[in-house]
Every structure is written in C-alpha cells, then in structure tokens.
Amino acid sequence: MELLKSAILEKGKVLPGDVLKVDCFLNHQIDIQLLSKMGKYVYDNFSDCRVDRILTVEASGIAFACLTAQFFCCPVVFAKKSKTSNVPGDCYMATVKSYTHGNVNDIIVSKDYIKAGENVLIMDDFLAHGEAANGLVSIVKSAGAKVVGVVAAIEKGYQKGGDELRAKGYNVMSLAIIDSMDLSGIKFREN
Ligand code: 5GP
C-alpha cells in the first residue's frame, strides 16, 4: 500500500537489532486517518469472506485491528500477555517469544471470545519470525474456529514468518513488505 510505504520512508527509523521504529504513527502515537485507510484496504481484500472476529495481540496490534474492524463491523479480541503461569481453565493459551523484548510470554484469550465455527482474521502491526502470528493461529485452532487470513501492516520479508505461514497454506496479506533495511535505507518488495 503506497500510503503506508511513504509513511515508513518519511517517518520510520531503523534501530539496531533489526527493528523498524514506526511508533509515531502505527503503535504508540496512532495516525487514525492513515490506519483507517489501511483498514479499508484490508477490508477491500477480504470483503468476499465472512469475518466474525479480528484477533490480535496486545498491545501494538490493537489500533490497526480496531480501525480495520470498523469496516467489517465485527469485534476485535486481543490476546493478553499472562502475568502468571497459572492459566485459567476458561482461556485458550499459547506461548510466544517476543521479537522486540526477547522474553517468552504466555498469551491468553477467554473462551467466551472465540467460538467454534467462527471465521477469524488475525492481525498484527509487524510480521517477522512469525512467533506472534503462529501463537494466534494455535489459539484459533484450539477454539475450533477457522483462520481466514493473517494480516500484517509491515512484513519483514527477509525474515521467515510470512513465507512459513504461506507455505502452510494461510492467506497472508502484508500492506508493506520490506526486503531489506539498514542505516542506508529501506527497500520494499515490488507488488
Ligand atoms: P514475530 O512474532 O513475527 O517474530 O514479530 C512480530 C511481533 O514483534 C509484532 O507483534 C511486533 O510488535 C514485534 N516486531 C517485530 N519486528 C518489529 C520491528 O521491526 N519493529 C517493531 N516496532 N516491532 C516489531
């Protein structure tokens, strides 16, 4: 999506550790107009399929998920990072390694908020090694629901997450795919 690519080039900063900082519009301060347009773009790509819920993970996926859900007229559910290892029996749980912090979190979703037979669209701000997305996929499967797609605002295409999910047959859509990035610049994959 050209508008997102322009925002990344204009405002993004490449940090050590292979991290792209875009917190001035995507995941700390939120540019509502831009994220709404991104949400509409996602909707237009999935409008032929029923989406009962959008599932993301706290905290950085929530804004993009919410501004997309307004077009699908569906609820957003975000997996919470569990603070204890005692996962309540009324929750689905997955274990996910955090890309940015390096620690491992249990993420949990109440069984009230995903039901068997539902169509679930998974969303996040970034797709890198696929840890977060795979954790969300396993929660959807535990619930007996169906993953209709995995959407990332930004995929780092040189990391394995997106291609592994595609190889497993998931419909992965990324609004911008970065092929390389370093202090000299960011290169996007051609459409
Ligand atoms: P993955 O789980 O696919 O390895 O990484 C995705 C998760 O890590 C996202 O939830 C995102 O918050 C974070 N992440 C991965 N790469 C980046 C990055 O380059 N910049 C930022 N800001 N977050 C990232």
CSV table of C-alpha atoms and ligand atoms in Angstrom, one decimal:
chain,number,residue,atom,x,y,z
A,1,MET,CA,0.0,0.0,0.0
A,2,GLU,CA,1.7,3.1,-1.3
A,3,LEU,CA,0.5,5.4,1.5
A,4,LEU,CA,2.0,3.2,4.2
A,5,LYS,CA,5.2,2.8,2.3
A,6,SER,CA,5.5,6.6,2.1
A,7,ALA,CA,4.9,7.0,5.8
A,8,ILE,CA,7.5,4.3,6.6
A,9,LEU,CA,10.1,6.1,4.4
A,10,GLU,CA,9.3,9.5,5.7
A,11,LYS,CA,8.9,8.7,9.4
A,12,GLY,CA,10.4,5.3,10.1
A,13,LYS,CA,13.7,4.8,11.8
A,14,VAL,CA,15.9,1.7,11.6
A,15,LEU,CA,17.2,0.7,15.0
A,16,PRO,CA,19.9,-1.8,16.0
A,17,GLY,CA,18.6,-5.4,16.4
A,18,ASP,CA,16.7,-5.3,13.1
A,19,VAL,CA,13.9,-3.2,14.5
A,20,LEU,CA,12.0,-0.6,12.5
A,21,LYS,CA,10.6,2.1,14.7
A,22,VAL,CA,7.3,3.5,13.4
A,23,ASP,CA,5.8,4.4,16.7
A,24,CYS,CA,4.9,8.0,15.6
A,25,PHE,CA,2.0,6.6,13.5
A,26,LEU,CA,1.5,2.9,14.0
A,27,ASN,CA,1.9,1.6,17.5
A,28,HIS,CA,2.5,4.3,20.1
A,29,GLN,CA,1.0,7.5,18.7
A,30,ILE,CA,-1.7,6.5,16.3
A,31,ASP,CA,-2.4,8.2,13.0
A,32,ILE,CA,-6.1,7.5,12.8
A,33,GLN,CA,-6.6,8.7,9.2
A,34,LEU,CA,-3.8,6.5,7.9
A,35,LEU,CA,-4.8,3.4,9.9
A,36,SER,CA,-8.4,3.8,8.8
A,37,LYS,CA,-7.2,3.9,5.2
A,38,MET,CA,-5.1,0.8,5.9
A,39,GLY,CA,-8.2,-0.9,7.4
A,40,LYS,CA,-10.3,-0.1,4.4
A,41,TYR,CA,-7.6,-1.6,2.2
A,42,VAL,CA,-7.7,-4.8,4.3
A,43,TYR,CA,-11.5,-4.9,4.1
A,44,ASP,CA,-11.5,-4.5,0.3
A,45,ASN,CA,-9.2,-7.6,0.1
A,46,PHE,CA,-11.3,-9.7,2.4
A,47,SER,CA,-14.8,-8.3,1.7
A,48,ASP,CA,-15.8,-11.5,-0.1
A,49,CYS,CA,-15.4,-13.6,3.0
A,50,ARG,CA,-17.3,-13.6,6.3
A,51,VAL,CA,-15.2,-12.3,9.2
A,52,ASP,CA,-16.7,-12.9,12.7
A,53,ARG,CA,-13.8,-11.5,14.7
A,54,ILE,CA,-10.5,-10.0,14.4
A,55,LEU,CA,-7.8,-11.4,16.7
A,56,THR,CA,-4.6,-9.6,17.6
A,57,VAL,CA,-2.2,-9.5,20.5
A,58,GLU,CA,-1.6,-6.7,23.0
A,59,ALA,CA,-0.5,-4.1,22.7
A,60,SER,CA,0.9,-3.0,19.4
A,61,GLY,CA,-1.6,-4.7,17.1
A,62,ILE,CA,-4.7,-3.3,18.7
A,63,ALA,CA,-5.0,0.1,17.0
A,64,PHE,CA,-4.7,-1.4,13.4
A,65,ALA,CA,-7.1,-4.2,14.3
A,66,CYS,CA,-9.7,-1.7,15.7
A,67,LEU,CA,-9.5,0.6,12.7
A,68,THR,CA,-10.0,-2.3,10.4
A,69,ALA,CA,-12.8,-3.9,12.4
A,70,GLN,CA,-15.0,-0.8,11.8
A,71,PHE,CA,-15.3,-1.8,8.1
A,72,PHE,CA,-16.1,-5.5,8.9
A,73,CYS,CA,-18.5,-4.4,11.7
A,74,CYS,CA,-17.0,-7.1,13.9
A,75,PRO,CA,-15.5,-7.2,17.3
A,76,VAL,CA,-11.7,-7.1,18.0
A,77,VAL,CA,-10.3,-9.5,20.5
A,78,PHE,CA,-6.7,-9.1,21.7
A,79,ALA,CA,-4.7,-11.9,23.3
A,80,LYS,CA,-3.5,-10.7,26.7
A,81,LYS,CA,0.0,-11.4,28.0
A,82,SER,CA,-0.5,-13.5,31.1
A,83,LYS,CA,1.3,-12.3,34.2
A,84,THR,CA,1.2,-15.7,35.9
A,85,SER,CA,1.9,-19.2,34.7
A,86,ASN,CA,-1.5,-20.3,36.1
A,87,VAL,CA,-3.6,-20.0,33.0
A,88,PRO,CA,-7.3,-20.1,33.9
A,89,GLY,CA,-9.3,-23.0,32.5
A,90,ASP,CA,-11.7,-20.7,30.8
A,91,CYS,CA,-8.9,-19.4,28.5
A,92,TYR,CA,-7.0,-20.6,25.4
A,93,MET,CA,-3.3,-20.1,25.7
A,94,ALA,CA,-0.2,-20.1,23.5
A,95,THR,CA,3.5,-19.4,24.3
A,96,VAL,CA,5.1,-16.7,22.2
A,97,LYS,CA,8.7,-15.4,22.1
A,98,SER,CA,8.7,-11.6,21.9
A,99,TYR,CA,10.7,-10.3,18.9
A,100,THR,CA,11.4,-6.9,20.5
A,101,HIS,CA,11.9,-7.9,24.1
A,102,GLY,CA,13.4,-11.4,23.6
A,103,ASN,CA,11.3,-12.8,26.5
A,104,VAL,CA,8.7,-15.6,26.4
A,105,ASN,CA,5.1,-14.8,27.2
A,106,ASP,CA,2.0,-16.9,27.6
A,107,ILE,CA,-0.8,-15.2,25.7
A,108,ILE,CA,-4.4,-15.9,26.6
A,109,VAL,CA,-7.8,-15.4,25.2
A,110,SER,CA,-11.0,-16.0,27.0
A,111,LYS,CA,-13.1,-18.9,25.7
A,112,ASP,CA,-16.0,-16.5,25.6
A,113,TYR,CA,-14.5,-14.5,22.8
A,114,ILE,CA,-13.7,-17.2,20.1
A,115,LYS,CA,-16.2,-19.8,19.3
A,116,ALA,CA,-16.1,-23.0,17.3
A,117,GLY,CA,-17.0,-22.5,13.6
A,118,GLU,CA,-16.2,-18.8,13.6
A,119,ASN,CA,-14.1,-17.1,10.8
A,120,VAL,CA,-11.3,-15.2,12.4
A,121,LEU,CA,-8.9,-12.7,10.8
A,122,ILE,CA,-5.5,-12.5,12.6
A,123,MET,CA,-3.9,-9.1,12.5
A,124,ASP,CA,-0.7,-7.5,13.9
A,125,ASP,CA,1.5,-4.5,13.3
A,126,PHE,CA,4.6,-6.5,12.2
A,127,LEU,CA,5.3,-10.0,10.9
A,128,ALA,CA,8.9,-11.0,11.5
A,129,HIS,CA,9.7,-14.6,12.6
A,130,GLY,CA,6.0,-15.4,12.9
A,131,GLU,CA,6.0,-16.1,16.6
A,132,ALA,CA,3.0,-13.9,17.4
A,133,ALA,CA,1.0,-14.9,14.4
A,134,ASN,CA,1.7,-18.7,15.0
A,135,GLY,CA,0.6,-18.3,18.6
A,136,LEU,CA,-2.6,-16.6,17.5
A,137,VAL,CA,-3.2,-19.3,14.8
A,138,SER,CA,-2.9,-22.0,17.5
A,139,ILE,CA,-5.4,-20.2,19.8
A,140,VAL,CA,-7.9,-20.0,16.9
A,141,LYS,CA,-7.4,-23.8,16.2
A,142,SER,CA,-7.8,-24.7,19.9
A,143,ALA,CA,-11.2,-22.9,19.7
A,144,GLY,CA,-12.3,-24.9,16.7
A,145,ALA,CA,-12.5,-21.7,14.6
A,146,LYS,CA,-11.1,-21.0,11.2
A,147,VAL,CA,-8.2,-18.6,10.3
A,148,VAL,CA,-9.4,-16.8,7.2
A,149,GLY,CA,-6.3,-14.7,6.9
A,150,VAL,CA,-3.2,-13.3,8.6
A,151,VAL,CA,-2.7,-9.6,8.0
A,152,ALA,CA,0.4,-7.6,8.9
A,153,ALA,CA,0.8,-3.9,8.4
A,154,ILE,CA,4.5,-4.4,7.8
A,155,GLU,CA,6.2,-7.7,7.0
A,156,LYS,CA,9.9,-8.0,7.1
A,157,GLY,CA,10.1,-10.3,4.1
A,158,TYR,CA,13.7,-11.3,4.7
A,159,GLN,CA,12.6,-13.0,8.0
A,160,LYS,CA,10.9,-16.3,7.8
A,161,GLY,CA,7.4,-15.8,9.4
A,162,GLY,CA,5.4,-14.7,6.4
A,163,ASP,CA,6.8,-17.4,4.0
A,164,GLU,CA,6.4,-20.2,6.5
A,165,LEU,CA,2.7,-19.2,7.1
A,166,ARG,CA,2.1,-19.1,3.3
A,167,ALA,CA,3.8,-22.5,2.9
A,168,LYS,CA,1.3,-23.8,5.4
A,169,GLY,CA,-1.5,-22.6,3.2
A,170,TYR,CA,-2.6,-19.4,5.1
A,171,ASN,CA,-3.7,-16.4,3.2
A,172,VAL,CA,-1.1,-13.9,4.4
A,173,MET,CA,-1.5,-10.3,3.4
A,174,SER,CA,1.0,-7.6,4.3
A,175,LEU,CA,0.4,-3.9,3.4
A,176,ALA,CA,4.2,-3.3,3.0
A,177,ILE,CA,6.8,-6.0,2.6
A,178,ILE,CA,10.4,-4.9,3.4
A,179,ASP,CA,13.1,-6.8,1.5
A,180,SER,CA,16.0,-5.2,3.2
A,181,MET,CA,16.7,-2.4,5.7
A,182,ASP,CA,19.7,-0.9,7.3
A,183,LEU,CA,21.0,2.5,8.2
A,184,SER,CA,21.4,3.3,4.5
A,185,GLY,CA,17.7,2.8,3.7
A,186,ILE,CA,14.7,0.6,3.4
A,187,LYS,CA,13.9,-1.4,0.3
A,188,PHE,CA,10.3,-2.7,-0.4
A,189,ARG,CA,9.3,-5.7,-2.3
A,190,GLU,CA,7.6,-4.8,-5.6
A,191,ASN,CA,3.9,-5.6,-5.8
B,1,5GP,P1,7.3,-12.1,15.2
B,1,5GP,O1,6.4,-12.6,16.3
B,1,5GP,O2,6.6,-12.2,13.8
B,1,5GP,O3,8.7,-12.5,15.2
B,1,5GP,O4,7.3,-10.5,15.4
B,1,5GP,C1,6.2,-9.7,15.4
B,1,5GP,C2,5.9,-9.0,16.7
B,1,5GP,O5,7.2,-8.4,17.1
B,1,5GP,C3,4.9,-7.9,16.5
B,1,5GP,O6,3.9,-8.1,17.4
B,1,5GP,C4,5.7,-6.6,16.8
B,1,5GP,O7,5.2,-5.9,17.8
B,1,5GP,C5,7.1,-7.0,17.0
B,1,5GP,N1,8.1,-6.6,16.0
B,1,5GP,C6,8.8,-7.5,15.2
B,1,5GP,N2,9.6,-6.8,14.4
B,1,5GP,C7,9.4,-5.5,14.7
B,1,5GP,C8,10.0,-4.3,14.2
B,1,5GP,O8,10.9,-4.2,13.3
B,1,5GP,N3,9.6,-3.1,14.8
B,1,5GP,C9,8.6,-3.1,15.8
B,1,5GP,N4,8.3,-1.9,16.3
B,1,5GP,N5,8.1,-4.2,16.2
B,1,5GP,C10,8.5,-5.4,15.7
